[in-house]
């Protein structure tokens, strides 16, 4: 049995019983806030996820089965905002750790509030922090493929010959010293509107969401994998080293895709875009 309490740290205690009537106290398992908790073993590590009414926290460490005490070595955020929230974990027959979450949009009457994010495969990277990648089954929804040629831009932009509001986009970007390197999706025909996704030298932006990504943490190029589904964007950076989800509000005819370079030269390589089919 696991018991919780309110107050500073909202700790949890563990007790055990052979008859469910007489209980033996086993100790304080953790003093980490336990809203929507997941505690599970992943490889040689024990991972804890919590959703404390703020962005989902992760903790990676050890769980001592004798003392029932969880301690962590590293911690951070699964995503920079609480759009992705209320996680659950499953392990499939192939041993994959599958991460599920719902998407929150909290104002009254908000469209798409509570919809499910793309299921993710969760792993621990060589740096000891999580890697999140979309399940490979999502590729079953790929329709027509477009592969524009590699492109170099210097302080300009280029509208691609692809349109849609349900797309998967993969592109490698070499930002060099540009002030912004990336994409705009759901671009209006006159270019006045659109949602930008890209890198500014210190952070990755997904619409108005900022994910710090200092140069010391990345390679010379950045790989973006973007899933656009009408009013939802999910972006996986460098094979899941950074992930962000955002809701967007666009005109129904805003369907353009644009490569963008600001303040310097940017190389766009290995561009692939799929028109995504409905899951129904």
mmCIF file of C-alpha atoms in Angstrom:
data_model
loop_
_atom_site.group_PDB
_atom_site.id
_atom_site.type_symbol
_atom_site.label_atom_id
_atom_site.label_comp_id
_atom_site.label_asym_id
_atom_site.label_seq_id
_atom_site.Cartn_x
_atom_site.Cartn_y
_atom_site.Cartn_z
ATOM 1 C CA UNK A 1 0.000 0.000 0.000
ATOM 2 C CA UNK A 2 1.202 3.501 -0.833
ATOM 3 C CA UNK A 3 -0.023 6.446 1.263
ATOM 4 C CA UNK A 4 0.330 10.110 0.464
ATOM 5 C CA UNK A 5 -0.141 13.360 2.356
ATOM 6 C CA UNK A 6 -0.497 17.029 1.636
ATOM 7 C CA UNK A 7 1.989 19.600 2.807
ATOM 8 C CA UNK A 8 5.608 20.422 2.122
ATOM 9 C CA UNK A 9 7.050 17.889 -0.312
ATOM 10 C CA UNK A 10 3.827 15.792 -0.274
ATOM 11 C CA UNK A 11 5.779 12.646 0.730
ATOM 12 C CA UNK A 12 4.698 9.058 0.183
ATOM 13 C CA UNK A 13 5.048 6.159 2.607
ATOM 14 C CA UNK A 14 4.959 2.452 1.918
ATOM 15 C CA UNK A 15 3.452 -0.297 4.052
ATOM 16 C CA UNK A 16 2.910 -3.991 3.476
ATOM 17 C CA UNK A 17 0.422 -6.567 4.687
ATOM 18 C CA UNK A 18 -0.250 -10.273 4.256
ATOM 19 C CA UNK A 19 -3.958 -10.054 5.110
ATOM 20 C CA UNK A 20 -4.810 -6.444 4.199
ATOM 21 C CA UNK A 21 -5.775 -5.860 7.841
ATOM 22 C CA UNK A 22 -2.480 -5.616 9.700
ATOM 23 C CA UNK A 23 0.095 -3.315 8.153
ATOM 24 C CA UNK A 24 3.820 -2.883 8.661
ATOM 25 C CA UNK A 25 5.379 0.503 7.996
ATOM 26 C CA UNK A 26 8.280 0.208 5.526
ATOM 27 C CA UNK A 27 9.501 3.782 5.352
ATOM 28 C CA UNK A 28 9.380 7.063 3.466
ATOM 29 C CA UNK A 29 9.716 6.221 -0.223
ATOM 30 C CA UNK A 30 10.128 9.767 -1.552
ATOM 31 C CA UNK A 31 9.482 13.385 -0.676
ATOM 32 C CA UNK A 32 8.918 14.337 -4.329
ATOM 33 C CA UNK A 33 5.458 15.699 -5.136
ATOM 34 C CA UNK A 34 3.373 12.765 -6.371
ATOM 35 C CA UNK A 35 0.719 14.207 -8.679
ATOM 36 C CA UNK A 36 0.113 11.637 -11.464
ATOM 37 C CA UNK A 37 3.213 9.629 -10.458
ATOM 38 C CA UNK A 38 4.971 6.927 -12.473
ATOM 39 C CA UNK A 39 7.847 4.973 -10.924
ATOM 40 C CA UNK A 40 9.419 2.293 -13.088
ATOM 41 C CA UNK A 41 12.686 0.612 -13.977
ATOM 42 C CA UNK A 42 14.229 1.482 -17.328
ATOM 43 C CA UNK A 43 17.395 -0.436 -18.061
ATOM 44 C CA UNK A 44 19.585 -0.118 -14.974
ATOM 45 C CA UNK A 45 17.865 3.072 -13.810
ATOM 46 C CA UNK A 46 14.707 3.840 -11.899
ATOM 47 C CA UNK A 47 12.684 6.680 -13.389
ATOM 48 C CA UNK A 48 10.026 8.766 -11.693
ATOM 49 C CA UNK A 49 7.631 11.051 -13.582
ATOM 50 C CA UNK A 50 5.281 13.489 -11.857
ATOM 51 C CA UNK A 51 2.827 16.133 -13.112
ATOM 52 C CA UNK A 52 2.702 18.675 -10.258
ATOM 53 C CA UNK A 53 0.336 21.146 -11.978
ATOM 54 C CA UNK A 54 3.406 22.430 -13.801
ATOM 55 C CA UNK A 55 5.468 20.826 -16.608
ATOM 56 C CA UNK A 56 6.062 17.106 -16.164
ATOM 57 C CA UNK A 57 9.166 16.457 -14.054
ATOM 58 C CA UNK A 58 11.467 13.496 -14.566
ATOM 59 C CA UNK A 59 13.865 12.021 -12.035
ATOM 60 C CA UNK A 60 16.433 9.331 -12.828
ATOM 61 C CA UNK A 61 18.110 7.434 -10.021
ATOM 62 C CA UNK A 62 17.853 4.362 -7.816
ATOM 63 C CA UNK A 63 15.200 2.601 -5.774
ATOM 64 C CA UNK A 64 16.397 0.546 -2.798
ATOM 65 C CA UNK A 65 13.980 -2.358 -2.427
ATOM 66 C CA UNK A 66 15.239 -3.061 1.115
ATOM 67 C CA UNK A 67 14.735 0.431 2.498
ATOM 68 C CA UNK A 68 11.972 1.407 0.056
ATOM 69 C CA UNK A 69 13.768 4.668 -0.586
ATOM 70 C CA UNK A 70 13.973 6.393 -3.964
ATOM 71 C CA UNK A 71 16.884 8.752 -4.661
ATOM 72 C CA UNK A 72 17.638 10.559 -7.889
ATOM 73 C CA UNK A 73 20.867 11.634 -9.576
ATOM 74 C CA UNK A 74 19.460 13.886 -12.300
ATOM 75 C CA UNK A 75 16.155 15.588 -12.942
ATOM 76 C CA UNK A 76 14.571 17.923 -15.453
ATOM 77 C CA UNK A 77 11.462 18.535 -17.537
ATOM 78 C CA UNK A 78 9.923 16.171 -20.080
ATOM 79 C CA UNK A 79 8.686 19.268 -21.966
ATOM 80 C CA UNK A 80 9.065 22.994 -21.254
ATOM 81 C CA UNK A 81 5.337 23.561 -20.601
ATOM 82 C CA UNK A 82 2.454 21.558 -19.145
ATOM 83 C CA UNK A 83 0.728 21.186 -22.500
ATOM 84 C CA UNK A 84 1.936 17.549 -22.293
ATOM 85 C CA UNK A 85 0.586 16.281 -18.973
ATOM 86 C CA UNK A 86 -0.651 13.377 -16.862
ATOM 87 C CA UNK A 87 1.739 10.682 -18.062
ATOM 88 C CA UNK A 88 1.349 6.908 -18.089
ATOM 89 C CA UNK A 89 3.860 4.180 -18.911
ATOM 90 C CA UNK A 90 3.479 0.795 -20.604
ATOM 91 C CA UNK A 91 6.047 -1.807 -21.619
ATOM 92 C CA UNK A 92 5.197 -3.696 -24.801
ATOM 93 C CA UNK A 93 6.106 -7.238 -25.856
ATOM 94 C CA UNK A 94 9.298 -5.945 -27.495
ATOM 95 C CA UNK A 95 10.449 -4.335 -24.255
ATOM 96 C CA UNK A 96 9.834 -0.773 -25.402
ATOM 97 C CA UNK A 97 8.956 1.729 -22.693
ATOM 98 C CA UNK A 98 5.958 3.623 -24.077
ATOM 99 C CA UNK A 99 5.148 7.065 -22.717
ATOM 100 C CA UNK A 100 1.591 8.415 -23.012
ATOM 101 C CA UNK A 101 0.308 11.873 -22.157
ATOM 102 C CA UNK A 102 -2.658 14.088 -22.802
ATOM 103 C CA UNK A 103 -2.541 17.635 -24.112
ATOM 104 C CA UNK A 104 -3.962 20.415 -21.951
ATOM 105 C CA UNK A 105 -5.512 23.620 -23.118
ATOM 106 C CA UNK A 106 -7.045 25.167 -20.074
ATOM 107 C CA UNK A 107 -9.291 28.038 -21.145
ATOM 108 C CA UNK A 108 -13.046 27.439 -21.333
ATOM 109 C CA UNK A 109 -14.258 26.023 -24.635
ATOM 110 C CA UNK A 110 -10.733 25.236 -25.840
ATOM 111 C CA UNK A 111 -10.682 22.978 -28.879
ATOM 112 C CA UNK A 112 -8.629 19.768 -28.737
ATOM 113 C CA UNK A 113 -8.266 20.016 -24.949
ATOM 114 C CA UNK A 114 -7.445 16.574 -23.544
ATOM 115 C CA UNK A 115 -6.473 14.950 -26.828
ATOM 116 C CA UNK A 116 -3.708 12.349 -26.684
ATOM 117 C CA UNK A 117 -0.164 13.079 -27.763
ATOM 118 C CA UNK A 118 1.615 10.714 -30.127
ATOM 119 C CA UNK A 119 2.815 7.738 -28.034
ATOM 120 C CA UNK A 120 6.551 7.972 -27.427
ATOM 121 C CA UNK A 121 9.332 5.486 -26.872
ATOM 122 C CA UNK A 122 11.224 6.536 -23.749
ATOM 123 C CA UNK A 123 14.911 5.690 -23.316
ATOM 124 C CA UNK A 124 17.911 7.022 -21.396
ATOM 125 C CA UNK A 125 20.552 8.742 -23.517
ATOM 126 C CA UNK A 126 24.298 8.478 -23.104
ATOM 127 C CA UNK A 127 24.202 11.749 -21.182
ATOM 128 C CA UNK A 128 21.935 10.174 -18.583
ATOM 129 C CA UNK A 129 18.860 12.168 -19.596
ATOM 130 C CA UNK A 130 15.675 10.994 -21.359
ATOM 131 C CA UNK A 131 15.217 10.529 -25.088
ATOM 132 C CA UNK A 132 11.668 10.606 -26.433
ATOM 133 C CA UNK A 133 10.869 9.450 -29.963
ATOM 134 C CA UNK A 134 7.514 8.839 -31.648
ATOM 135 C CA UNK A 135 6.505 5.196 -31.960
ATOM 136 C CA UNK A 136 7.420 3.796 -35.369
ATOM 137 C CA UNK A 137 3.778 2.782 -35.902
ATOM 138 C CA UNK A 138 2.960 6.450 -36.629
ATOM 139 C CA UNK A 139 4.665 5.920 -39.995
ATOM 140 C CA UNK A 140 1.685 3.772 -41.048
ATOM 141 C CA UNK A 141 -0.214 7.055 -41.497
ATOM 142 C CA UNK A 142 2.246 8.435 -44.049
ATOM 143 C CA UNK A 143 0.695 9.272 -47.389
ATOM 144 C CA UNK A 144 2.272 11.043 -50.354
ATOM 145 C CA UNK A 145 5.950 11.872 -49.865
ATOM 146 C CA UNK A 146 7.688 15.079 -50.949
ATOM 147 C CA UNK A 147 11.476 15.423 -50.902
ATOM 148 C CA UNK A 148 12.526 18.971 -51.821
ATOM 149 C CA UNK A 149 16.195 19.383 -52.756
ATOM 150 C CA UNK A 150 18.802 20.558 -50.261
ATOM 151 C CA UNK A 151 18.618 24.319 -50.009
ATOM 152 C CA UNK A 152 20.896 27.120 -48.780
ATOM 153 C CA UNK A 153 19.371 30.465 -47.803
ATOM 154 C CA UNK A 154 21.062 33.635 -46.608
ATOM 155 C CA UNK A 155 18.710 35.953 -44.745
ATOM 156 C CA UNK A 156 15.756 34.946 -46.897
ATOM 157 C CA UNK A 157 12.922 32.418 -47.004
ATOM 158 C CA UNK A 158 11.530 29.932 -49.492
ATOM 159 C CA UNK A 159 7.967 28.674 -49.767
ATOM 160 C CA UNK A 160 7.881 24.968 -50.595
ATOM 161 C CA UNK A 161 5.582 23.345 -53.102
ATOM 162 C CA UNK A 162 3.819 21.430 -50.331
ATOM 163 C CA UNK A 163 0.621 22.398 -48.546
ATOM 164 C CA UNK A 164 -1.367 20.861 -45.751
ATOM 165 C CA UNK A 165 -2.550 20.908 -42.159
ATOM 166 C CA UNK A 166 -1.677 17.261 -41.438
ATOM 167 C CA UNK A 167 2.012 16.713 -42.188
ATOM 168 C CA UNK A 168 5.146 15.007 -40.961
ATOM 169 C CA UNK A 169 8.318 16.987 -41.704
ATOM 170 C CA UNK A 170 11.910 15.848 -41.223
ATOM 171 C CA UNK A 171 14.755 18.246 -41.938
ATOM 172 C CA UNK A 172 18.380 18.726 -40.904
ATOM 173 C CA UNK A 173 19.413 22.334 -40.402
ATOM 174 C CA UNK A 174 22.902 23.808 -40.231
ATOM 175 C CA UNK A 175 22.297 27.196 -38.602
ATOM 176 C CA UNK A 176 25.924 28.439 -38.584
ATOM 177 C CA UNK A 177 25.656 31.936 -37.107
ATOM 178 C CA UNK A 178 22.122 32.771 -38.260
ATOM 179 C CA UNK A 179 19.844 34.521 -35.776
ATOM 180 C CA UNK A 180 17.016 32.136 -36.720
ATOM 181 C CA UNK A 181 16.974 28.944 -38.774
ATOM 182 C CA UNK A 182 13.892 26.854 -39.280
ATOM 183 C CA UNK A 183 10.415 26.532 -40.736
ATOM 184 C CA UNK A 184 7.060 28.155 -40.810
ATOM 185 C CA UNK A 185 4.010 25.914 -41.082
ATOM 186 C CA UNK A 186 0.347 26.866 -41.531
ATOM 187 C CA UNK A 187 1.664 29.839 -43.508
ATOM 188 C CA UNK A 188 -0.917 32.166 -45.010
ATOM 189 C CA UNK A 189 -0.739 32.861 -48.737
ATOM 190 C CA UNK A 190 0.328 36.470 -48.150
ATOM 191 C CA UNK A 191 3.000 35.436 -45.642
ATOM 192 C CA UNK A 192 1.514 37.528 -42.857
ATOM 193 C CA UNK A 193 0.712 34.545 -40.649
ATOM 194 C CA UNK A 194 2.391 31.263 -39.829
ATOM 195 C CA UNK A 195 3.854 29.251 -36.975
ATOM 196 C CA UNK A 196 7.623 29.228 -36.703
ATOM 197 C CA UNK A 197 9.663 26.222 -35.617
ATOM 198 C CA UNK A 198 13.414 26.583 -35.413
ATOM 199 C CA UNK A 199 16.600 27.589 -33.652
ATOM 200 C CA UNK A 200 17.866 31.050 -32.645
ATOM 201 C CA UNK A 201 21.359 30.158 -31.448
ATOM 202 C CA UNK A 202 20.387 29.336 -27.862
ATOM 203 C CA UNK A 203 16.883 27.866 -27.952
ATOM 204 C CA UNK A 204 14.484 25.894 -30.113
ATOM 205 C CA UNK A 205 11.132 27.610 -30.657
ATOM 206 C CA UNK A 206 7.811 25.889 -31.348
ATOM 207 C CA UNK A 207 5.369 28.701 -31.901
ATOM 208 C CA UNK A 208 5.695 30.741 -28.708
ATOM 209 C CA UNK A 209 7.271 27.920 -26.684
ATOM 210 C CA UNK A 210 10.997 28.196 -25.977
ATOM 211 C CA UNK A 211 13.244 25.183 -25.292
ATOM 212 C CA UNK A 212 16.765 26.145 -24.186
ATOM 213 C CA UNK A 213 19.289 24.234 -26.305
ATOM 214 C CA UNK A 214 22.748 25.778 -25.889
ATOM 215 C CA UNK A 215 25.381 25.096 -28.511
ATOM 216 C CA UNK A 216 27.400 23.025 -26.049
ATOM 217 C CA UNK A 217 24.548 20.510 -25.886
ATOM 218 C CA UNK A 218 24.156 19.965 -29.630
ATOM 219 C CA UNK A 219 26.024 19.125 -32.812
ATOM 220 C CA UNK A 220 26.704 21.540 -35.695
ATOM 221 C CA UNK A 221 23.407 20.555 -37.316
ATOM 222 C CA UNK A 222 19.959 20.206 -35.785
ATOM 223 C CA UNK A 223 17.439 17.585 -36.834
ATOM 224 C CA UNK A 224 13.780 18.531 -36.573
ATOM 225 C CA UNK A 225 10.956 16.025 -36.789
ATOM 226 C CA UNK A 226 7.652 17.873 -36.868
ATOM 227 C CA UNK A 227 4.148 16.448 -36.648
ATOM 228 C CA UNK A 228 1.420 18.888 -37.630
ATOM 229 C CA UNK A 229 -2.153 17.796 -36.946
ATOM 230 C CA UNK A 230 -4.567 20.642 -37.650
ATOM 231 C CA UNK A 231 -4.247 22.670 -34.420
ATOM 232 C CA UNK A 232 -1.532 20.636 -32.682
ATOM 233 C CA UNK A 233 2.219 20.579 -33.305
ATOM 234 C CA UNK A 234 4.621 18.042 -31.776
ATOM 235 C CA UNK A 235 8.328 18.624 -32.415
ATOM 236 C CA UNK A 236 11.156 16.176 -31.684
ATOM 237 C CA UNK A 237 14.655 17.682 -31.819
ATOM 238 C CA UNK A 238 17.794 15.594 -32.444
ATOM 239 C CA UNK A 239 16.121 12.226 -31.983
ATOM 240 C CA UNK A 240 14.261 13.261 -28.858
ATOM 241 C CA UNK A 241 16.909 15.230 -26.971
ATOM 242 C CA UNK A 242 14.315 18.008 -26.776
ATOM 243 C CA UNK A 243 10.557 17.728 -27.293
ATOM 244 C CA UNK A 244 7.776 20.313 -27.274
ATOM 245 C CA UNK A 245 4.073 20.303 -28.034
ATOM 246 C CA UNK A 246 1.962 23.347 -28.775
ATOM 247 C CA UNK A 247 -1.563 24.277 -29.746
ATOM 248 C CA UNK A 248 -1.945 26.706 -32.632
ATOM 249 C CA UNK A 249 -4.818 28.746 -34.050
ATOM 250 C CA UNK A 250 -4.652 29.305 -37.800
ATOM 251 C CA UNK A 251 -6.950 30.183 -40.644
ATOM 252 C CA UNK A 252 -8.471 27.179 -42.410
ATOM 253 C CA UNK A 253 -6.721 28.182 -45.651
ATOM 254 C CA UNK A 254 -3.317 28.747 -44.026
ATOM 255 C CA UNK A 255 -1.596 25.626 -45.351
ATOM 256 C CA UNK A 256 1.831 26.714 -46.594
ATOM 257 C CA UNK A 257 5.270 25.442 -45.552
ATOM 258 C CA UNK A 258 8.273 27.774 -45.659
ATOM 259 C CA UNK A 259 12.017 27.460 -45.002
ATOM 260 C CA UNK A 260 13.334 30.470 -43.091
ATOM 261 C CA UNK A 261 16.837 31.914 -42.562
ATOM 262 C CA UNK A 262 17.307 35.159 -40.662
ATOM 263 C CA UNK A 263 20.562 36.993 -39.976
ATOM 264 C CA UNK A 264 22.881 34.650 -41.820
ATOM 265 C CA UNK A 265 23.265 31.619 -44.037
ATOM 266 C CA UNK A 266 21.426 28.388 -43.276
ATOM 267 C CA UNK A 267 21.682 24.998 -44.997
ATOM 268 C CA UNK A 268 18.610 22.786 -45.127
ATOM 269 C CA UNK A 269 19.355 19.133 -45.873
ATOM 270 C CA UNK A 270 17.577 15.770 -46.116
ATOM 271 C CA UNK A 271 14.119 17.324 -46.319
ATOM 272 C CA UNK A 272 11.233 14.862 -46.293
ATOM 273 C CA UNK A 273 7.574 15.773 -45.957
ATOM 274 C CA UNK A 274 4.662 13.352 -45.814
ATOM 275 C CA UNK A 275 0.991 14.159 -46.119
ATOM 276 C CA UNK A 276 -0.511 12.272 -43.198
ATOM 277 C CA UNK A 277 -3.648 10.180 -43.476
ATOM 278 C CA UNK A 278 -6.416 10.012 -40.891
ATOM 279 C CA UNK A 279 -6.098 7.267 -38.284
ATOM 280 C CA UNK A 280 -9.778 6.410 -38.773
#
